[in-house]
């Protein structure tokens, strides 16, 4: 754990560790920029190229793309979990509910990479999944409170939030910088559609397991193991 | 135009032309499969590899990816234009309107490549753009008829159809085969949200020019010139 302890004279090791730390930060900063611009399908190779490091350096630090994604979006996931907490603190549950949707969708609009992160799950990135599960539990409470006020339709399902984030990611990714506010209109329509009373029946929600599998592989190329020798 | 005319003895040229035709058909069939599976961001190189032809062969036939896309989706664009015509024939304009949305969104769900095609424009693929413009004019009539019955909210804009197709593409791409029917619920919510009377104001629609620019570049990587030496 403390490699320095094995090297009583670590004057040489220190700069090496600092170099490694600088490399790590450079990779994360570059990946943040690349994911924001190109979405999560951007390859590890393109991140390495733009960061000016070898592909081996990236894989040494982040053995899977999931781990790189988790490192890049750790602060965004924190902000996302905060948005749920803020919504739960709202004395008006319906206002809190729609405030959460608008905030989370705005976070997607601000970052194409995060737009996808919100519709995916990363089982090996433990810390990130903990934040997500925490946020999910908060959202379920948010939904139940909004239903209790009679403002949210009774057949609203927590999975509908995942679906709106998938839909919003589609709008955000397609509109890019050309029509950067178009998502607001889609989200406004969605909010009006879930307000009680319901205007009609809805097709059933996807099964929990099916949606989970979709979230494991969301995005056209998923987050497949990035190096051929790892995908056997 | 008729190369054979320049070769009075074209017994050698004939098989060559047949080979070329077979190659063309194989490339289109392969591209159809690859686009349906991976979306339009699939590279020309991956199509060439799966078709078992050289990359040069593809570029000789289809100098731009737009032209390959247009060739692959020509029949889908025809079916799409037909869906608009069927909707216009419906004696109940509202029924025709929602029938069109459901049909077009189902076509997106059946083919990830086409899901993106519906939210993009391909200026160099003339025949395809003609079909799209024809369909667009039909949709405007469809919208006006549905408004005239009082069932469609007055502030519905033709661009809202583009937005729902972008949103639906997001759901379809993210859910893939894991939750293949999830889009139906999102589309049902969307339809309920546009039914009159409107439940509230909406943010403005994107400017026509902005949305057009978005459609020129829709998709995380757009349809950039595929070979570096063409992108100068």
Coordinates of C-alpha atoms in Angstrom, one line a residue:
Chain A
X1 CA 0.0 0.0 0.0
X2 CA 2.9 2.4 0.7
X3 CA 5.5 1.5 -1.8
X4 CA 7.8 4.1 -0.4
X5 CA 8.2 2.0 2.7
X6 CA 9.9 -0.6 0.7
X7 CA 12.4 2.0 -0.6
X8 CA 14.0 3.8 2.3
X9 CA 15.6 6.1 -0.2
X10 CA 12.6 7.1 -2.3
X11 CA 13.9 10.3 -3.8
X12 CA 13.7 8.6 -7.2
X13 CA 10.3 7.0 -6.6
X14 CA 8.6 10.2 -5.6
X15 CA 8.9 12.0 -8.9
X16 CA 7.8 8.8 -10.6
X17 CA 4.7 8.7 -8.5
X18 CA 4.1 12.3 -9.3
X19 CA 4.5 11.6 -13.0
X20 CA 2.0 8.8 -12.7
X21 CA -0.5 11.0 -10.9
X22 CA -0.1 13.7 -13.5
X23 CA -0.6 11.1 -16.3
X24 CA -3.7 9.9 -14.5
X25 CA -5.1 13.4 -14.2
X26 CA -4.3 14.2 -17.8
X27 CA -6.0 11.0 -19.0
X28 CA -9.2 11.9 -17.0
X29 CA -9.3 15.5 -18.2
X30 CA -8.8 14.4 -21.8
X31 CA -11.4 11.6 -21.5
X32 CA -13.9 14.1 -20.0
X33 CA -13.4 16.4 -23.0
X34 CA -13.6 13.5 -25.5
X35 CA -16.7 11.9 -23.9
X36 CA -18.4 15.3 -23.7
X37 CA -17.8 15.8 -27.4
X38 CA -18.2 12.3 -28.9
X39 CA -20.2 10.5 -26.3
X40 CA -19.2 7.3 -24.5
X41 CA -18.6 5.4 -27.7
X42 CA -15.3 7.3 -28.1
X43 CA -12.5 4.7 -28.0
X44 CA -9.8 4.3 -25.4
X45 CA -7.4 4.7 -28.3
X46 CA -8.7 8.2 -29.2
X47 CA -8.5 9.3 -25.5
X48 CA -4.9 8.0 -25.4
X49 CA -4.0 9.8 -28.6
X50 CA -5.5 13.1 -27.5
X51 CA -3.9 12.8 -24.1
X52 CA -0.5 12.2 -25.7
X53 CA 0.0 8.9 -23.7
X54 CA 0.4 5.4 -24.9
X55 CA -2.7 3.1 -24.9
X56 CA -0.8 0.8 -22.4
X57 CA -0.6 3.7 -20.0
X58 CA -4.4 4.1 -20.0
X59 CA -5.1 0.4 -19.6
X60 CA -2.6 0.2 -16.7
X61 CA -4.5 2.9 -14.9
X62 CA -8.0 1.9 -16.0
X63 CA -8.2 -1.8 -16.9
X64 CA -11.7 -1.4 -18.2
X65 CA -13.5 1.5 -19.9
X66 CA -16.1 1.3 -17.1
X67 CA -13.4 2.4 -14.6
X68 CA -12.3 5.3 -16.8
X69 CA -15.9 6.4 -17.2
X70 CA -16.5 6.2 -13.5
X71 CA -13.4 8.3 -12.8
X72 CA -14.4 10.9 -15.3
X73 CA -18.0 11.2 -14.2
X74 CA -17.6 10.8 -10.4
X75 CA -18.3 14.5 -9.8
X76 CA -21.3 14.5 -12.2
X77 CA -22.8 11.5 -10.3
X78 CA -22.3 13.4 -7.1
X79 CA -24.1 16.4 -8.6
X80 CA -26.8 14.1 -9.8
X81 CA -27.3 12.6 -6.4
X82 CA -27.5 16.1 -5.0
X83 CA -30.3 17.0 -7.4
X84 CA -32.3 14.1 -6.1
X85 CA -31.7 15.3 -2.5
X86 CA -32.7 18.9 -3.4
X87 CA -35.9 17.6 -4.9
X88 CA -36.7 15.6 -1.8
X89 CA -36.2 18.7 0.3
X90 CA -38.8 20.6 -1.8
X91 CA -41.9 21.3 0.3
X92 CA -44.0 20.9 -2.9
X93 CA -43.5 17.2 -4.0
X94 CA -44.7 17.8 -7.6
X95 CA -42.5 20.9 -7.9
X96 CA -39.6 18.8 -6.6
X97 CA -40.3 16.0 -9.0
X98 CA -40.4 18.2 -12.1
X99 CA -37.4 20.2 -10.8
X100 CA -35.5 16.9 -10.6
X101 CA -36.4 16.0 -14.2
X102 CA -35.4 19.4 -15.5
X103 CA -32.1 19.4 -13.6
X104 CA -31.1 15.9 -14.6
X105 CA -32.0 16.5 -18.2
X106 CA -30.1 19.8 -18.2
X107 CA -27.1 17.8 -17.0
X108 CA -27.5 15.5 -19.9
X109 CA -27.7 18.4 -22.3
X110 CA -24.5 19.9 -20.9
X111 CA -22.5 16.8 -21.5
X112 CA -23.1 14.1 -24.2
X113 CA -21.1 11.6 -22.3
X114 CA -23.1 12.1 -19.1
X115 CA -26.3 11.9 -21.2
X116 CA -25.4 8.3 -21.9
X117 CA -24.0 7.6 -18.4
X118 CA -27.5 8.3 -16.9
X119 CA -28.9 5.5 -19.0
X120 CA -26.3 3.0 -18.3
X121 CA -25.1 0.8 -15.4
X122 CA -21.5 0.0 -14.6
X123 CA -21.4 -3.0 -12.3
X124 CA -17.6 -3.0 -11.9
X125 CA -17.5 0.6 -10.9
X126 CA -18.6 0.1 -7.4
X127 CA -18.5 3.7 -6.0
X128 CA -20.4 5.0 -9.0
X129 CA -23.1 2.3 -8.7
X130 CA -23.5 3.1 -5.0
X131 CA -24.2 6.7 -5.9
X132 CA -26.7 5.6 -8.5
X133 CA -28.5 3.2 -6.2
X134 CA -28.7 5.9 -3.6
X135 CA -30.2 8.3 -6.2
X136 CA -32.6 5.6 -7.4
X137 CA -33.9 5.1 -3.9
X138 CA -34.4 8.8 -3.6
X139 CA -36.2 8.9 -6.9
X140 CA -38.7 6.2 -5.8
X141 CA -39.5 8.3 -2.7
X142 CA -39.8 11.4 -4.9
X143 CA -42.3 9.5 -7.2
X144 CA -44.3 8.2 -4.3
X145 CA -44.6 11.7 -2.7
X146 CA -45.6 13.2 -6.0
X147 CA -48.3 10.6 -6.5
X148 CA -49.6 11.2 -2.9
X149 CA -50.3 14.8 -3.9
X150 CA -52.4 13.6 -6.8
X151 CA -50.4 15.6 -9.3
X152 CA -48.4 12.6 -10.8
X153 CA -50.3 9.9 -12.7
X154 CA -50.7 6.7 -10.7
X155 CA -49.3 4.5 -13.4
X156 CA -46.0 6.3 -13.5
X157 CA -43.2 3.8 -13.0
X158 CA -39.6 4.5 -11.8
X159 CA -38.4 3.0 -15.1
X160 CA -40.2 5.9 -16.9
X161 CA -37.4 8.2 -15.6
X162 CA -34.8 5.9 -17.3
X163 CA -36.9 6.0 -20.5
X164 CA -37.1 9.8 -20.5
X165 CA -33.3 10.0 -19.9
X166 CA -32.8 7.7 -22.9
X167 CA -35.2 9.8 -25.0
X168 CA -33.5 13.0 -23.9
X169 CA -30.0 11.5 -24.7
X170 CA -31.4 10.9 -28.2
X171 CA -32.4 14.5 -28.6
X172 CA -29.2 15.9 -27.0
X173 CA -27.0 13.7 -29.1
X174 CA -28.8 14.5 -32.3
X175 CA -29.1 18.2 -31.8
X176 CA -25.7 18.8 -30.4
X177 CA -24.6 22.5 -30.6
X178 CA -26.9 23.2 -33.5
X179 CA -30.1 23.2 -31.5
X180 CA -28.9 23.1 -27.9
X181 CA -32.2 23.9 -26.3
X182 CA -34.5 21.7 -28.3
X183 CA -34.5 19.1 -25.5
X184 CA -36.4 21.6 -23.3
X185 CA -39.5 21.3 -25.4
X186 CA -39.4 17.5 -25.4
X187 CA -38.9 17.4 -21.6
X188 CA -41.8 19.9 -21.2
X189 CA -44.1 17.6 -23.3
X190 CA -43.0 14.6 -21.2
X191 CA -43.8 16.4 -17.9
X192 CA -47.2 17.4 -19.2
X193 CA -47.8 13.8 -20.2
X194 CA -47.2 12.4 -16.8
X195 CA -49.3 15.0 -14.9
X196 CA -52.5 13.5 -13.5
X197 CA -55.2 12.8 -14.5
X198 CA -53.8 10.3 -17.1
X199 CA -55.3 10.9 -20.5
X200 CA -55.3 7.2 -21.4
X201 CA -53.7 3.8 -20.7
X202 CA -50.1 3.2 -21.5
X203 CA -48.3 0.2 -22.8
X204 CA -46.6 -1.8 -20.0
X205 CA -43.2 -0.7 -18.6
X206 CA -40.3 -2.9 -19.6
X207 CA -39.5 -5.7 -17.2
X208 CA -36.9 -4.6 -14.6
X209 CA -34.4 -7.3 -15.8
X210 CA -34.8 -6.3 -19.4
X211 CA -34.2 -2.7 -18.7
X212 CA -31.2 -3.5 -16.6
X213 CA -29.8 -5.5 -19.5
X214 CA -30.4 -2.6 -21.8
X215 CA -28.6 -0.3 -19.3
X216 CA -25.7 -2.7 -19.3
X217 CA -25.3 -2.3 -23.0
X218 CA -26.8 1.1 -23.7
X219 CA -25.2 3.1 -26.6
X220 CA -24.8 1.7 -30.1
X221 CA -21.5 0.0 -29.3
X222 CA -21.9 -0.6 -25.6
X223 CA -18.8 -0.5 -23.5
X224 CA -17.3 -3.7 -24.8
X225 CA -14.0 -4.7 -23.6
X226 CA -11.8 -2.2 -25.4
X227 CA -8.8 -4.4 -26.3
X228 CA -9.3 -7.5 -28.6
X229 CA -7.2 -9.6 -26.3
X230 CA -9.6 -8.9 -23.4
X231 CA -12.8 -9.8 -25.2
X232 CA -12.1 -13.5 -25.8
Chain B
X1 CA -23.3 5.6 -70.5
X2 CA -23.3 2.2 -72.2
X3 CA -19.7 1.1 -72.0
X4 CA -20.5 -2.0 -74.0
X5 CA -21.1 0.2 -77.1
X6 CA -17.5 1.1 -77.0
X7 CA -16.6 -2.6 -77.1
X8 CA -18.2 -4.3 -80.1
X9 CA -17.0 -7.6 -78.6
X10 CA -18.2 -7.3 -75.1
X11 CA -18.2 -10.9 -74.1
X12 CA -15.4 -10.1 -71.6
X13 CA -17.1 -6.9 -70.4
X14 CA -20.4 -8.5 -69.6
X15 CA -19.1 -10.8 -66.8
X16 CA -17.2 -7.9 -65.4
X17 CA -20.3 -5.8 -65.2
X18 CA -22.2 -8.7 -63.7
X19 CA -19.4 -9.0 -61.1
X20 CA -19.6 -5.3 -60.4
X21 CA -23.4 -5.6 -59.9
X22 CA -23.0 -8.5 -57.6
X23 CA -20.4 -6.6 -55.6
X24 CA -22.7 -3.6 -55.4
X25 CA -25.6 -5.8 -54.1
X26 CA -23.4 -7.5 -51.6
X27 CA -22.1 -4.2 -50.2
X28 CA -25.7 -2.9 -49.9
X29 CA -27.0 -6.1 -48.2
X30 CA -24.0 -6.1 -45.8
X31 CA -24.4 -2.4 -45.1
X32 CA -28.1 -2.9 -44.3
X33 CA -27.2 -5.5 -41.8
X34 CA -24.3 -3.5 -40.2
X35 CA -26.3 -0.3 -40.0
X36 CA -29.3 -2.1 -38.5
X37 CA -27.0 -3.7 -35.9
X38 CA -24.6 -0.8 -35.1
X39 CA -26.4 2.3 -36.3
X40 CA -25.1 4.7 -38.9
X41 CA -21.9 5.4 -37.1
X42 CA -20.6 2.0 -38.4
X43 CA -17.6 2.7 -40.5
X44 CA -17.3 2.1 -44.3
X45 CA -14.3 0.0 -43.3
X46 CA -16.4 -2.3 -41.2
X47 CA -18.9 -2.7 -44.0
X48 CA -16.1 -3.5 -46.5
X49 CA -14.6 -6.1 -44.0
X50 CA -18.0 -7.9 -43.5
X51 CA -18.8 -7.8 -47.2
X52 CA -15.4 -9.3 -48.0
X53 CA -14.5 -6.5 -50.5
X54 CA -11.8 -4.0 -50.4
X55 CA -12.4 -0.5 -49.0
X56 CA -11.5 0.9 -52.5
X57 CA -14.4 -1.1 -54.0
X58 CA -16.9 0.5 -51.7
X59 CA -15.6 4.0 -52.4
X60 CA -15.7 3.4 -56.1
X61 CA -19.4 2.5 -55.9
X62 CA -20.4 5.0 -53.2
X63 CA -18.0 8.0 -53.1
X64 CA -19.6 9.2 -49.9
X65 CA -21.2 7.4 -47.0
X66 CA -24.4 9.4 -47.7
X67 CA -24.7 7.6 -51.0
X68 CA -24.3 4.2 -49.4
X69 CA -26.9 5.2 -46.7
X70 CA -29.3 6.4 -49.4
X71 CA -28.9 3.1 -51.4
X72 CA -29.4 1.0 -48.3
X73 CA -32.5 2.8 -47.0
X74 CA -34.2 3.6 -50.3
X75 CA -36.9 1.0 -49.7
X76 CA -37.4 2.2 -46.1
X77 CA -37.8 5.8 -47.2
X78 CA -40.4 4.6 -49.7
X79 CA -42.3 2.7 -46.9
X80 CA -42.0 5.8 -44.8
X81 CA -43.5 8.0 -47.5
X82 CA -46.3 5.4 -47.9
X83 CA -47.0 5.7 -44.2
X84 CA -47.6 9.4 -44.6
X85 CA -49.9 8.7 -47.6
X86 CA -51.9 6.1 -45.6
X87 CA -52.3 8.6 -42.7
X88 CA -53.6 11.3 -45.1
X89 CA -56.1 8.8 -46.5
X90 CA -57.5 8.2 -43.0
X91 CA -61.0 9.7 -42.8
X92 CA -60.3 10.5 -39.1
X93 CA -57.4 13.0 -39.2
X94 CA -56.4 12.5 -35.5
X95 CA -56.4 8.8 -35.9
X96 CA -54.3 9.2 -39.1
X97 CA -51.9 11.5 -37.2
X98 CA -51.3 9.1 -34.3
X99 CA -51.2 6.2 -36.7
X100 CA -48.4 7.9 -38.6
X101 CA -46.4 8.5 -35.5
X102 CA -46.8 4.9 -34.3
X103 CA -45.9 3.5 -37.7
X104 CA -42.9 5.7 -38.2
X105 CA -41.6 5.0 -34.7
X106 CA -42.1 1.3 -35.2
X107 CA -40.0 1.5 -38.3
X108 CA -37.3 3.1 -36.2
X109 CA -37.6 0.4 -33.6
X110 CA -37.2 -2.3 -36.3
X111 CA -33.9 -0.8 -37.6
X112 CA -31.4 1.2 -35.6
X113 CA -29.9 2.5 -38.8
X114 CA -33.2 3.8 -40.0
X115 CA -33.9 5.2 -36.5
X116 CA -31.1 7.6 -37.2
X117 CA -31.9 8.2 -40.9
X118 CA -35.3 9.6 -39.9
X119 CA -33.5 12.4 -37.9
X120 CA -30.9 13.2 -40.5
X121 CA -30.7 14.9 -43.9
X122 CA -28.5 13.9 -46.8
X123 CA -28.2 16.8 -49.2
X124 CA -26.1 14.9 -51.7
X125 CA -28.5 12.0 -51.9
X126 CA -31.0 13.7 -54.2
X127 CA -33.6 10.9 -54.6
X128 CA -33.7 10.3 -50.9
X129 CA -34.2 13.9 -50.1
X130 CA -37.0 14.2 -52.6
X131 CA -38.8 11.4 -50.8
X132 CA -38.2 13.1 -47.5
X133 CA -39.4 16.4 -48.7
X134 CA -42.5 14.8 -50.1
X135 CA -43.1 13.1 -46.8
X136 CA -42.5 16.4 -45.0
X137 CA -45.2 18.2 -47.0
X138 CA -47.6 15.4 -46.3
X139 CA -46.9 15.6 -42.6
X140 CA -47.6 19.3 -42.6
X141 CA -51.0 18.6 -44.2
X142 CA -51.5 15.8 -41.6
X143 CA -50.8 18.2 -38.8
X144 CA -53.1 20.9 -40.1
X145 CA -55.9 18.5 -40.6
X146 CA -55.5 17.1 -37.0
X147 CA -55.5 20.6 -35.6
X148 CA -58.6 21.4 -37.6
X149 CA -60.5 18.7 -35.7
X150 CA -59.5 20.2 -32.4
X151 CA -57.7 17.0 -31.2
X152 CA -54.1 18.2 -31.8
X153 CA -52.8 21.1 -29.7
X154 CA -52.5 24.3 -31.6
X155 CA -48.9 24.9 -30.7
X156 CA -47.8 21.6 -32.3
X157 CA -45.0 22.3 -34.7
X158 CA -43.8 20.1 -37.6
X159 CA -40.4 20.1 -36.0
X160 CA -41.9 18.3 -33.0
X161 CA -42.1 15.2 -35.2
X162 CA -38.4 15.4 -35.8
X163 CA -37.8 15.8 -32.0
X164 CA -40.0 12.7 -31.2
X165 CA -38.0 10.8 -33.8
X166 CA -34.8 11.9 -32.2
X167 CA -36.2 10.9 -28.8
X168 CA -37.4 7.6 -30.0
X169 CA -34.0 6.9 -31.7
X170 CA -32.5 7.4 -28.2
X171 CA -34.8 4.9 -26.6
X172 CA -34.5 2.4 -29.5
X173 CA -30.7 2.6 -29.5
X174 CA -30.4 2.4 -25.8
X175 CA -32.9 -0.5 -25.3
X176 CA -31.8 -2.6 -28.3
X177 CA -32.9 -6.2 -28.1
X178 CA -33.0 -6.1 -24.3
X179 CA -36.2 -4.1 -24.0
X180 CA -37.5 -4.0 -27.6
X181 CA -40.9 -2.6 -26.8
X182 CA -40.0 0.1 -24.3
X183 CA -40.3 2.8 -27.0
X184 CA -44.1 2.1 -27.2
X185 CA -44.6 3.6 -23.8
X186 CA -42.5 6.7 -24.5
X187 CA -44.4 7.2 -27.8
X188 CA -47.8 6.8 -26.1
X189 CA -46.8 9.4 -23.5
X190 CA -45.7 11.7 -26.3
X191 CA -49.1 11.3 -28.1
X192 CA -51.0 12.0 -24.9
X193 CA -48.9 15.1 -24.4
X194 CA -49.8 16.6 -27.8
X195 CA -53.5 15.9 -27.5
X196 CA -55.6 19.1 -27.1
X197 CA -56.3 20.9 -24.9
X198 CA -52.6 21.8 -24.1
X199 CA -51.8 21.4 -20.4
X200 CA -49.4 24.3 -20.4
X201 CA -47.1 26.4 -22.5
X202 CA -44.0 24.9 -24.1
X203 CA -40.5 26.2 -24.7
X204 CA -40.2 27.5 -28.2
X205 CA -39.4 25.1 -31.1
X206 CA -35.9 25.2 -32.4
X207 CA -35.3 27.5 -35.3
X208 CA -35.7 25.8 -38.7
X209 CA -32.1 26.5 -39.7
X210 CA -30.7 25.2 -36.4
X211 CA -32.7 22.0 -36.6
X212 CA -31.6 21.5 -40.2
X213 CA -28.0 21.9 -39.1
X214 CA -28.6 19.4 -36.4
X215 CA -30.1 17.0 -39.0
X216 CA -27.0 17.5 -41.1
X217 CA -24.8 16.2 -38.3
X218 CA -27.1 14.0 -36.2
X219 CA -25.4 11.1 -34.5
X220 CA -22.4 11.3 -32.3
X221 CA -19.9 11.1 -35.1
X222 CA -22.1 12.5 -37.9
X223 CA -21.4 11.2 -41.4
X224 CA -18.1 12.8 -41.8
X225 CA -16.1 12.1 -44.9
X226 CA -14.9 8.6 -44.1
X227 CA -11.3 8.8 -45.4
X228 CA -8.9 11.2 -43.8
X229 CA -7.7 12.4 -47.2
X230 CA -11.2 13.5 -48.1
X231 CA -11.8 15.6 -45.0
X232 CA -9.0 18.2 -45.5

